[in-house]
Short mmCIF file of C-alpha atoms in Angstrom, two decimals:
data_model
loop_
_atom_site.label_atom_id
_atom_site.label_comp_id
_atom_site.label_asym_id
_atom_site.label_seq_id
_atom_site.Cartn_x
_atom_site.Cartn_y
_atom_site.Cartn_z
CA GLN A 6 -2.34 -7.09 17.39
CA VAL A 7 -4.23 -5.28 14.22
CA GLN A 8 -5.75 -6.89 11.46
CA LEU A 9 -6.01 -5.43 8.00
CA ALA A 10 -8.56 -5.39 5.49
CA GLU A 11 -7.73 -4.05 1.76
CA SER A 12 -10.95 -2.86 -0.44
CA GLY A 13 -10.83 -0.85 -3.86
CA GLY A 14 -9.06 -2.74 -6.13
CA GLY A 15 -10.75 -3.27 -9.78
CA VAL A 16 -10.45 -3.17 -13.79
CA VAL A 17 -8.94 0.20 -15.30
CA GLN A 18 -7.61 1.24 -18.60
CA ALA A 19 -4.25 2.52 -18.97
CA GLY A 20 -4.06 6.04 -17.53
CA GLY A 21 -6.65 5.87 -14.94
CA SER A 22 -6.73 6.03 -11.66
CA LEU A 23 -7.75 3.75 -8.64
CA ARG A 24 -7.49 4.46 -4.50
CA LEU A 25 -6.97 1.64 -2.29
CA SER A 26 -7.89 1.41 1.25
CA CYS A 27 -6.81 -0.18 4.21
CA ALA A 28 -8.57 -0.72 7.59
CA GLY A 29 -7.43 -1.28 10.83
CA PHE A 30 -9.29 -3.63 13.20
CA GLY A 31 -8.26 -4.52 16.72
CA GLY A 32 -5.97 -2.08 17.07
CA THR A 33 -4.46 1.49 16.14
CA LEU A 34 -3.12 2.32 12.94
CA SER A 35 -1.74 5.52 14.22
CA THR A 36 0.47 3.89 16.06
CA TYR A 37 2.09 1.92 13.83
CA ALA A 38 3.92 2.21 10.54
CA THR A 39 1.93 1.48 7.52
CA GLY A 40 3.24 -0.14 4.07
CA TRP A 41 2.08 -0.58 0.62
CA PHE A 42 3.26 -3.85 -0.82
CA ARG A 43 2.29 -5.79 -4.54
CA GLN A 44 2.89 -8.67 -6.33
CA ARG A 45 2.94 -8.64 -9.85
CA PRO A 46 2.45 -11.93 -11.93
CA GLY A 47 5.55 -14.41 -11.60
CA LYS A 48 7.14 -11.65 -9.33
CA GLU A 49 8.19 -11.67 -5.96
CA ARG A 50 6.07 -9.18 -3.70
CA GLU A 51 7.86 -5.54 -3.55
CA PHE A 52 7.65 -2.52 -1.29
CA VAL A 53 5.63 0.19 -3.10
CA ALA A 54 4.93 2.92 -0.36
CA ALA A 55 5.13 3.62 3.39
CA ILE A 56 3.56 6.22 5.80
CA ARG A 57 5.10 7.20 9.38
CA TRP A 58 3.00 6.82 12.22
CA SER A 59 3.43 10.37 13.58
CA GLY A 60 4.29 13.38 11.19
CA GLY A 61 3.15 11.74 8.16
CA ALA A 62 6.46 11.15 6.61
CA THR A 63 6.34 9.05 3.41
CA TYR A 64 8.45 7.00 1.50
CA TYR A 65 8.22 5.42 -2.50
CA SER A 66 9.78 3.16 -4.60
CA ASP A 67 10.91 4.67 -7.78
CA SER A 68 8.64 3.00 -10.00
CA VAL A 69 5.61 4.53 -8.87
CA LYS A 70 7.23 7.98 -7.17
CA GLY A 71 5.06 10.88 -8.34
CA ARG A 72 2.22 8.75 -9.74
CA PHE A 73 1.04 7.07 -6.67
CA ALA A 74 0.42 8.80 -2.86
CA ILE A 75 -0.12 7.25 0.47
CA SER A 76 -1.98 9.16 3.23
CA ARG A 77 -3.90 7.84 6.62
CA ASP A 78 -7.31 8.96 8.06
CA ASP A 79 -6.47 8.49 11.80
CA ALA A 80 -10.41 9.12 12.64
CA LYS A 81 -10.97 6.23 10.28
CA ASN A 82 -8.28 3.68 11.39
CA ALA A 83 -7.41 3.78 7.48
CA VAL A 84 -4.20 4.20 5.08
CA TYR A 85 -4.82 4.76 1.32
CA LEU A 86 -2.88 4.35 -1.63
CA GLN A 87 -4.06 6.74 -4.63
CA MET A 88 -3.13 5.52 -7.80
CA ASN A 89 -2.80 7.70 -10.83
CA ASN A 90 -1.37 7.35 -14.80
CA LEU A 91 -1.85 3.85 -14.17
CA LYS A 92 0.66 1.29 -16.66
CA PRO A 93 -0.47 -2.42 -17.88
CA GLU A 94 3.02 -2.69 -15.66
CA ASP A 95 1.33 -1.76 -11.92
CA THR A 96 -1.10 -5.15 -12.45
CA ALA A 97 -0.54 -6.77 -9.62
CA ILE A 98 -2.20 -8.18 -5.78
CA TYR A 99 -1.65 -5.39 -3.53
CA TYR A 100 -1.28 -5.81 0.12
CA CYS A 101 -1.34 -3.32 3.26
CA ALA A 102 0.63 -4.47 5.68
CA ALA A 103 1.85 -2.63 9.57
CA GLY A 104 4.98 -2.68 11.94
CA ARG A 105 6.90 -1.01 14.25
CA VAL A 106 9.77 0.12 11.35
CA PHE A 107 9.22 2.41 8.99
CA GLY A 108 11.03 1.40 5.61
CA ARG A 109 11.09 -1.32 3.23
CA GLU A 110 10.67 -4.30 5.18
CA ALA A 111 9.92 -5.34 9.04
CA TYR A 112 6.04 -5.58 8.56
CA ASP A 113 4.63 -7.49 11.19
CA TYR A 114 0.73 -7.47 10.14
CA TRP A 115 -0.91 -8.51 6.64
CA GLY A 116 -3.84 -8.28 4.65
CA GLN A 117 -5.56 -10.51 2.10
CA GLY A 118 -4.54 -8.33 -0.58
CA THR A 119 -6.63 -6.51 -3.67
CA GLN A 120 -6.36 -7.31 -6.95
CA VAL A 121 -5.28 -4.37 -9.03
CA THR A 122 -5.72 -4.90 -13.23
CA VAL A 123 -4.62 -2.24 -15.65
CA SER A 124 -5.40 -2.96 -19.16
CA SER A 125 -3.30 -1.05 -22.45
#
């Protein structure tokens, strides 16, 4: 069972960049699919990006494709979300999650989230 902790959120102006980190504890993230999700104000939680446990295959939602990049550093037991060209509609709480299925659903372990605010 892995525990997850996100960091790197903050306030940024539209067009700016942030990098979110997800650190794994008590388990090896490289043996899981790891995903990023977000919950925007007044909205349900939605899928953002995922990376597979081996080979590094990635998958993105259409709303972030070309602007966000997910990556992993197995030596640090961490997964990252590089967010570029941020828009006010990217404002949300961002969560990382780990599971045994690579895709948009079926994640078993979740972090507490980190707030990202994009000002116009």
